[in-house]
Amino acid sequence: MATLNWIGKDAVVNHDKEVPFKLFKKVKGASVGEHSKNLIVHGDNLEALKALMPHYVGKVKCIYIDPPYNTGNEGWVYNDKVNSPKIKQWLGKVVGKESEDLTRHDKWLCMMYPRLKLLRDLLTDDGFIFISVDENEHCNLRGAMDEIFLEENHVTTVTWQRKKESSNDSRNITVKAEYIVVYARSKIAQLNLLSLSEAYIETAYKPPTKEFPNGKWRPVPIATTKGHKSGGYTYEIVTPSGKKHKREWAYPEESYKRLLSEGKIYFGMKGDGVPQRVIYAHESTGIPASNIWTDVATNKEGKNEIINLFDGGIFETPKPVGLIKRILELASQKDSLILDSFAGSGTTAQAVLDLNKEDGGSRKFILVEMEDKVARDITAERVKRAIKKYDYNDGFEYCELDKPLFNEDGQIEETCDFKQFATYIYFTETQTNIDPKKISGNYIGEYGDTEYYLLYKGKNKNELDKATLKTIGDSDKKKIVYADRCLLDDDTLAAHNIVFKQIPYEVKVY
Ligand SMILES: C[S@@+](CC[C@H](N)C(=O)[O-])C[C@H]1O[C@@H](n2cnc3c(N)ncnc32)[C@H](O)[C@@H]1O
């Protein structure tokens, strides 16, 4: 694999580790309903993804993102607080056009790289990420993704027809398509089949005939090439007109005979061709998606969907609901968690709610949007209006990003409560999410053969001493105990199998 290099790469490859952990602050007035488990977060997604980590690491089944394409017309600004003199010169300045800004691709890669790393860690092992992009950054995105997700997990790049109509905006070739880059989190991930559309059945299936009267049908080859993985059964088949075909077939002879007796073998129009299996449309479990999508909604529909909800085009670049529903059909189960960290007008939330309504699913969404003027008034408002207009039976919680867990002096933020801190400690120790139901007193959970405890009643009030020792369990397991101070001697700690860790200095950073 060729290595992709760019200005600032050294400074950003581990920037995800330096991003401070922030807490969430729920905004009741901007939320809809309670306990929906859907989330809209207002904030920069670098900080928001990091803040999501203690709650959602390894839990997201499908990510769709639609980041700035870097066209030179979006007015996006690189603003990450990376400690590099080169990068500091870029801050606060709008990224320019191709001919004006020689570091525009470097900036885009510096912005995307740490976010893609966090997104990877949020995915389940069988999860997928779909990333919208156009020709401006497609190649750079592939290079970065091959490093972060690994080349072997690249699934495909889908070409999506974003508009049908021709326009006069190109000197040479009119661009009517853009791309969706697809990666799996690991080798075990498997996309769903797509159910057959009426249009597909119309073109790919034959009408019923006297020989095959049970509905629309199509012949599927059963002859295989030598050595093909699904082949390997060699025997002779004689057609009704007496012609012999001896070669390798996909099925053993008994299976072939069963299909023949069920009237599901086709010998071609003249009755002497190489036999094929007949599949009726109503028996099909679906078809794999192709990597050319001309059969889903276009940007025009996306714009109309916004106009229908707001009586006007209040957002420039909404994707159509149908496009994201196609992604969800392929990459989610009915109870999956879906994440979109460049939420814009919130199309992903509507697609989740719409698909749930259609198939009785209970998928949940997390959306992140940075812009002050967009997050509440467009993203959340669109989802709120869609719930009402289309009678979706769900709500969402709207959150702001709050203060960092640790202040600039490295001390714990005073407003941080026990549960928030426990969630963070448990996550950094185990890289898994806490089960809040298991928290009991100072006990915050166990992982493998270690129990975890947190003594935290507020700043400087947390001592591991003879009194608090009584609150630590007496199992034989190793116990990691976080507190401000330890007044027990080493023998006592060893006798109780306790490892003491001092707050805040020994709190790990993710
Ligand atoms: C192309 S739009 C996404 C459109 C969206 N797919 C839709 O259908 O409406 C990109 C969005 O990402 C947001 N954005 C850009 N950088 C961000 C960041 N660092 N954190 C969170 N949101 C960001 C922008 O404000 C913009 O609303």
XYZ file of C-alpha atoms and ligand atoms in Angstrom:
537
model
C 0.000 0.000 0.000
C 1.371 3.405 -0.927
C 1.598 5.797 2.014
C -0.282 9.064 1.830
C 1.625 12.049 3.112
C 0.588 15.663 3.575
C 1.548 18.830 5.454
C 0.571 18.491 9.110
C 0.191 14.704 9.066
C 2.676 14.185 11.919
C 0.753 16.594 14.095
C -2.699 15.082 13.517
C -2.233 11.306 13.374
C -2.658 11.092 17.133
C -4.588 14.284 17.679
C -7.700 12.276 18.615
C -5.851 11.327 21.825
C -5.189 14.986 22.726
C -8.767 16.192 22.355
C -10.163 16.970 25.830
C -13.045 14.919 27.141
C -16.130 17.060 27.458
C -19.393 16.355 29.236
C -22.854 16.593 27.711
C -25.447 19.055 28.903
C -29.029 18.192 27.986
C -31.249 20.998 26.768
C -34.765 19.980 27.668
C -36.458 22.807 25.791
C -34.937 21.737 22.471
C -35.645 18.029 22.936
C -38.719 16.062 21.912
C -40.134 13.544 24.391
C -38.059 11.782 27.039
C -35.870 8.678 27.136
C -35.960 8.216 23.362
C -32.252 7.287 23.211
C -31.939 9.396 20.049
C -29.433 12.213 20.396
C -28.732 15.466 18.582
C -25.494 17.052 19.756
C -24.559 20.665 19.096
C -20.791 20.942 18.907
C -17.654 20.275 16.926
C -17.718 16.604 16.073
C -14.090 16.103 17.132
C -15.048 16.907 20.710
C -18.491 15.364 20.412
C -17.174 12.022 19.137
C -14.679 11.942 21.962
C -17.426 12.710 24.468
C -19.565 9.914 22.985
C -16.777 7.374 23.417
C -17.392 6.356 27.070
C -21.026 5.688 26.190
C -20.899 4.273 22.680
C -17.489 2.747 21.913
C -18.006 -0.296 19.670
C -21.794 0.165 19.598
C -22.587 1.986 16.346
C -23.660 -0.319 13.509
C -23.776 2.196 10.683
C -22.131 5.577 10.198
C -23.068 7.923 7.399
C -21.153 11.187 7.042
C -21.347 13.967 4.517
C -18.395 16.229 5.337
C -17.467 19.401 3.417
C -16.384 18.260 -0.055
C -13.690 20.947 -0.202
C -15.096 22.469 -3.362
C -13.714 25.919 -2.483
C -17.254 27.307 -2.239
C -18.350 25.979 1.150
C -16.533 28.483 3.329
C -15.319 25.836 5.757
C -12.564 26.754 8.194
C -9.895 24.506 9.692
C -10.050 25.191 13.416
C -8.679 22.211 15.351
C -6.450 23.052 18.295
C -3.459 21.060 17.083
C -0.160 22.004 18.650
C 1.815 22.727 15.488
C 3.123 26.120 14.293
C 2.376 25.224 10.666
C -1.205 24.356 11.462
C -1.748 27.367 13.725
C -1.288 29.605 10.669
C -4.372 28.019 9.115
C -6.740 28.705 11.998
C -9.738 30.912 11.474
C -9.154 31.283 7.731
C -11.649 30.030 5.183
C -10.161 27.238 3.072
C -9.709 28.642 -0.413
C -10.206 27.371 -3.932
C -7.861 25.050 -5.848
C -5.841 27.800 -7.525
C -5.729 30.080 -4.455
C -4.902 27.821 -1.537
C -1.933 25.505 -1.919
C -2.618 23.691 1.362
C -6.347 23.114 0.895
C -6.006 19.317 0.601
C -3.621 19.213 3.588
C -6.166 21.089 5.676
C -8.973 18.749 4.654
C -6.925 15.674 5.532
C -5.832 17.209 8.850
C -9.495 17.874 9.661
C -10.741 14.421 8.637
C -8.008 12.138 9.977
C -8.606 12.328 13.755
C -12.369 12.282 13.251
C -12.168 9.142 11.117
C -10.118 7.454 13.852
C -12.757 8.210 16.465
C -15.538 7.100 14.120
C -13.730 3.789 13.551
C -13.610 3.130 17.290
C -17.305 3.815 17.697
C -18.274 1.119 15.176
C -19.307 -2.414 16.104
C -17.038 -5.133 14.711
C -19.681 -5.820 12.061
C -20.312 -2.145 11.368
C -19.932 -0.077 8.204
C -19.114 3.528 7.407
C -20.425 5.337 4.325
C -18.792 8.648 3.402
C -20.127 11.070 0.816
C -17.417 12.778 -1.190
C -16.888 14.146 -4.674
C -13.902 14.301 -6.989
C -12.195 17.006 -4.899
C -11.147 14.656 -2.113
C -12.093 11.138 -3.222
C -8.501 10.002 -3.721
C -7.257 11.573 -0.488
C -10.130 10.056 1.451
C -9.306 6.592 0.084
C -5.675 6.998 1.141
C -6.597 8.085 4.675
C -9.239 5.362 5.020
C -6.834 2.666 3.851
C -4.547 3.695 6.719
C -7.222 3.965 9.382
C -9.673 1.198 8.422
C -7.146 -0.852 6.390
C -7.304 -1.528 2.685
C -8.723 -5.030 3.207
C -11.859 -3.468 4.736
C -12.593 -1.289 1.721
C -15.920 -2.477 0.336
C -16.437 -0.266 -2.678
C -16.983 3.270 -3.854
C -20.599 3.760 -4.849
C -21.313 6.141 -7.689
C -24.557 7.922 -6.869
C -26.432 9.856 -9.532
C -27.123 13.067 -7.673
C -29.040 14.735 -10.471
C -30.910 13.547 -13.531
C -31.204 16.767 -15.494
C -28.411 18.086 -17.719
C -26.879 21.460 -17.033
C -24.494 23.718 -18.800
C -21.963 24.026 -15.986
C -19.011 22.127 -17.357
C -16.497 22.749 -20.114
C -16.052 19.084 -20.887
C -18.078 16.508 -19.000
C -21.156 17.342 -16.950
C -20.861 15.986 -13.435
C -24.072 14.239 -12.490
C -22.637 11.817 -9.970
C -20.758 11.808 -6.709
C -19.329 9.057 -4.560
C -20.022 7.201 -1.371
C -16.902 5.497 -0.050
C -17.761 2.356 1.937
C -15.559 0.580 4.494
C -16.324 -2.232 6.920
C -14.966 -2.156 10.462
C -13.679 -5.712 10.050
C -13.841 -8.825 7.927
C -16.912 -10.192 9.748
C -19.138 -7.336 8.557
C -21.748 -8.328 5.988
C -24.151 -6.040 4.158
C -27.818 -7.005 3.797
C -29.365 -7.918 0.467
C -31.715 -5.390 -1.082
C -35.321 -6.384 -1.551
C -36.383 -6.509 -5.187
C -37.999 -3.347 -6.480
C -40.887 -3.484 -8.934
C -38.657 -1.780 -11.520
C -35.947 -4.412 -11.064
C -38.433 -7.282 -11.371
C -39.811 -5.679 -14.520
C -36.409 -5.595 -16.214
C -34.652 -8.674 -14.820
C -37.519 -11.217 -14.693
C -39.513 -12.933 -17.442
C -43.305 -13.053 -17.435
C -44.946 -16.370 -16.439
C -45.007 -19.022 -19.212
C -46.712 -22.391 -19.662
C -43.526 -24.091 -18.467
C -43.016 -21.720 -15.508
C -46.467 -20.479 -14.596
C -46.007 -19.507 -10.937
C -45.060 -15.863 -11.358
C -42.239 -13.777 -12.793
C -39.080 -15.819 -13.057
C -35.474 -15.707 -14.174
C -32.903 -18.363 -15.029
C -29.709 -18.457 -12.951
C -26.683 -20.429 -14.183
C -25.791 -23.593 -12.297
C -22.827 -24.505 -14.498
C -19.579 -23.341 -12.897
C -16.079 -22.918 -14.203
C -13.541 -25.515 -13.114
C -12.115 -24.823 -9.680
C -14.714 -22.114 -8.832
C -15.433 -22.086 -5.109
C -19.144 -22.837 -5.460
C -18.676 -25.620 -8.008
C -17.076 -29.006 -7.859
C -19.899 -31.458 -8.706
C -19.241 -33.217 -11.998
C -21.954 -35.349 -13.595
C -23.846 -35.653 -16.868
C -27.169 -33.944 -17.479
C -29.315 -34.987 -20.430
C -31.789 -32.383 -21.722
C -35.402 -33.282 -22.697
C -34.290 -33.280 -26.347
C -31.483 -35.765 -25.588
C -28.472 -33.457 -25.607
C -25.782 -34.366 -23.060
C -23.940 -31.817 -20.901
C -21.117 -33.201 -18.776
C -19.303 -30.548 -16.675
C -18.964 -29.030 -13.207
C -22.196 -27.839 -11.544
C -22.910 -25.689 -8.509
C -25.106 -28.368 -6.886
C -24.746 -32.095 -6.171
C -26.744 -34.378 -8.468
C -29.512 -35.053 -5.874
C -30.205 -31.320 -5.558
C -30.340 -30.973 -9.323
C -32.835 -33.859 -9.539
C -35.008 -32.293 -6.846
C -35.089 -28.966 -8.723
C -35.941 -30.841 -11.945
C -38.831 -32.662 -10.260
C -40.098 -29.334 -8.873
C -40.143 -27.895 -12.411
C -37.386 -25.402 -11.661
C -34.852 -26.219 -14.369
C -34.770 -24.290 -17.652
C -33.107 -25.774 -20.741
C -33.316 -22.665 -22.927
C -35.800 -21.778 -25.646
C -35.031 -24.865 -27.741
C -34.951 -27.238 -24.769
C -31.373 -28.394 -25.329
C -29.313 -25.612 -23.714
C -27.076 -25.809 -20.637
C -29.545 -26.221 -17.755
C -30.206 -23.263 -15.457
C -32.080 -22.971 -12.195
C -35.367 -21.044 -12.238
C -35.957 -18.501 -9.463
C -39.369 -16.876 -9.043
C -39.424 -13.234 -7.953
C -41.607 -14.046 -4.935
C -39.030 -16.594 -3.704
C -36.050 -14.236 -3.860
C -34.398 -13.224 -0.579
C -33.012 -10.133 -2.296
C -30.078 -9.062 -4.401
C -26.707 -7.579 -3.498
C -26.554 -3.842 -4.138
C -24.496 -2.702 -7.083
C -22.023 0.149 -6.865
C -23.977 2.340 -9.277
C -27.018 3.984 -7.715
C -29.238 5.572 -10.317
C -32.411 4.232 -8.759
C -32.514 6.235 -5.518
C -33.604 9.810 -4.896
C -31.517 12.755 -6.127
C -30.539 16.099 -4.580
C -33.658 17.663 -6.082
C -35.810 15.430 -3.882
C -33.572 16.278 -0.897
C -34.255 19.994 -1.423
C -37.987 19.396 -1.835
C -38.096 17.425 1.405
C -36.727 20.471 3.252
C -39.113 22.815 1.451
C -42.037 20.571 2.425
C -41.103 20.839 6.080
C -40.058 24.505 6.274
C -41.969 26.201 3.450
C -38.616 27.220 2.002
C -35.119 26.072 1.157
C -33.412 26.870 4.450
C -30.469 24.496 3.914
C -28.245 24.473 0.838
C -27.027 20.894 0.628
C -29.485 18.381 2.080
C -29.167 14.787 0.962
C -32.414 13.029 0.045
C -33.993 10.747 2.643
C -34.151 7.959 0.034
C -30.374 7.890 -0.354
C -29.730 7.413 3.346
C -32.568 4.892 3.627
C -30.787 2.820 0.972
C -27.645 2.891 3.138
C -29.640 1.897 6.220
C -31.349 -0.943 4.355
C -27.950 -2.290 3.439
C -26.019 -1.735 6.652
C -28.411 -1.765 9.604
C -30.613 -4.206 11.484
C -33.953 -3.160 12.935
C -32.407 -2.316 16.314
C -29.154 -0.708 15.138
C -27.589 2.521 16.302
C -26.847 4.962 13.456
C -24.443 7.914 13.636
C -24.056 10.999 11.451
C -21.444 13.454 12.719
C -21.840 16.033 9.932
C -25.590 16.227 10.374
C -26.518 19.394 8.445
C -30.284 19.433 8.015
C -30.689 16.116 9.844
C -31.684 13.957 6.866
C -30.147 10.894 8.541
C -32.521 11.190 11.498
C -35.519 11.403 9.187
C -34.276 8.391 7.209
C -33.954 6.378 10.452
C -37.428 7.362 11.632
C -38.938 6.723 8.210
C -37.416 3.265 7.855
C -38.509 2.372 11.398
C -42.049 3.371 10.515
C -41.904 1.299 7.349
C -40.492 -1.920 8.789
C -41.417 -1.683 12.484
C -37.765 -1.195 13.475
C -36.413 0.533 16.570
C -33.193 1.959 15.122
C -31.728 4.886 17.059
C -29.729 7.854 15.788
C -26.975 10.138 17.033
C -26.435 13.340 15.082
C -23.725 15.971 15.566
C -23.830 19.451 14.070
C -21.379 22.223 14.812
C -22.892 25.420 13.437
C -24.760 27.532 15.996
C -27.257 28.678 13.391
C -27.910 25.145 12.163
C -27.912 22.690 15.085
C -31.011 23.836 16.902
C -32.917 25.807 14.286
C -32.397 23.485 11.346
C -31.145 20.030 12.410
C -33.302 19.607 15.512
C -36.169 21.652 14.117
C -36.307 19.535 10.946
C -36.447 16.313 12.945
C -39.100 17.811 15.231
C -41.222 18.879 12.259
C -40.767 15.540 10.505
C -41.891 13.656 13.651
C -45.041 15.737 13.714
C -45.793 15.791 9.997
C -45.142 12.110 9.311
C -46.337 10.846 12.681
C -43.083 9.152 13.620
C -43.438 7.515 16.989
C -40.175 8.752 18.563
C -38.339 11.767 19.951
C -34.776 12.898 20.656
C -32.630 14.523 23.281
C -30.793 17.673 22.325
C -27.417 18.223 23.996
C -24.770 20.887 24.117
C -21.137 20.080 24.782
C -20.283 21.218 28.276
C -16.963 21.882 30.019
C -14.027 19.482 29.688
C -13.815 16.789 32.360
C -10.369 18.090 33.308
C -9.643 21.822 33.487
C -6.441 23.459 32.261
C -4.669 22.653 35.560
C -5.506 18.982 35.087
C -8.098 19.062 37.901
C -11.516 17.482 37.573
C -14.260 19.871 36.624
C -16.249 20.580 39.778
C -19.659 20.168 38.177
C -18.766 16.646 37.079
C -20.911 14.198 39.055
C -20.126 10.686 40.272
C -21.876 8.925 37.395
C -20.163 11.022 34.733
C -16.760 10.460 36.266
C -17.412 6.748 36.814
C -18.438 6.379 33.166
C -15.162 7.940 32.094
C -12.965 5.949 34.511
C -14.607 2.655 33.575
C -14.212 3.402 29.871
C -10.552 4.387 30.051
C -9.767 1.302 32.143
C -11.678 -1.232 30.043
C -12.299 0.441 26.655
C -15.898 -0.690 27.089
C -19.000 1.131 28.277
C -20.192 1.092 31.843
C -23.462 -0.631 32.715
C -25.125 2.056 34.883
C -27.392 -0.590 36.457
C -24.348 -2.251 38.008
C -23.109 0.882 39.794
C -23.592 0.372 43.505
C -22.048 2.649 46.106
C -18.381 2.991 45.179
C -18.468 -0.095 42.944
C -18.664 0.915 39.269
C -18.344 -2.440 37.511
C -16.001 -5.257 36.660
C -14.215 -6.424 33.548
C -12.456 -9.767 33.197
C -11.177 -10.600 36.675
C -10.870 -7.009 37.917
C -13.386 -4.940 39.881
C -13.389 -1.135 39.654
C -14.201 1.311 42.454
C -14.406 5.082 42.571
C -14.384 7.178 45.744
C -15.704 10.518 44.555
C -17.880 12.805 46.652
C -16.429 16.068 45.369
C -13.028 17.679 45.225
C -10.434 16.509 47.808
C -12.962 14.599 49.886
C -12.076 11.158 48.706
C -9.796 9.056 50.837
C -9.190 5.367 50.834
C -8.886 4.695 54.555
C -10.073 2.142 57.085
C -13.620 3.485 56.928
C -13.940 3.540 53.141
C -12.166 0.179 52.876
C -15.387 -1.317 54.268
C -17.190 -0.119 51.116
C -14.838 -2.135 48.884
C -15.987 -5.687 48.104
C -14.246 -8.666 49.712
C -14.032 -11.004 46.701
C -10.701 -12.564 45.695
C -10.647 -10.447 42.541
C -8.165 -7.708 41.856
C -9.691 -4.331 42.739
C -8.679 -1.022 41.212
C -9.722 1.850 43.471
C -9.633 5.493 42.402
C -9.489 8.165 45.141
C -7.655 11.417 45.994
C -5.483 9.861 48.704
C -4.708 6.492 50.176
C -4.163 6.231 53.939
C -3.763 2.449 53.942
C -0.338 0.834 54.057
C 0.968 -1.451 51.343
C 0.334 -4.627 53.377
C -3.328 -3.767 53.846
C -3.696 -3.004 50.140
C -2.015 -6.293 49.218
C -4.140 -8.248 51.718
C -7.314 -6.921 50.035
C -5.887 -7.288 46.525
C -6.304 -3.539 45.927
C -4.417 -1.362 43.463
C -4.831 2.308 44.419
C -4.940 4.940 41.661
C -4.747 8.611 42.482
C -7.221 11.092 41.036
C -6.568 12.964 38.782
C -2.967 11.985 38.016
C -3.508 8.313 37.356
C -6.738 8.690 35.425
C -5.932 7.362 31.993
C -6.439 9.409 28.879
C -8.111 7.786 25.907
C -22.687 18.868 3.614
S -23.433 19.262 5.099
C -24.292 17.786 5.533
C -25.649 17.730 4.936
C -26.477 16.602 5.451
N -26.019 15.323 4.962
C -27.910 16.793 5.094
O -28.508 15.927 4.461
O -28.450 17.839 5.444
C -22.096 19.244 6.242
C -22.509 19.706 7.614
O -21.463 19.400 8.509
C -21.322 20.460 9.424
N -19.949 20.418 9.938
C -18.801 20.773 9.313
N -17.750 20.589 10.114
C -18.229 20.078 11.265
C -17.619 19.676 12.481
N -16.303 19.784 12.671
N -18.407 19.202 13.467
C -19.760 19.101 13.294
N -20.389 19.489 12.163
C -19.633 19.960 11.160
C -21.607 21.705 8.617
O -21.996 22.775 9.450
C -22.729 21.204 7.713
O -23.982 21.484 8.278
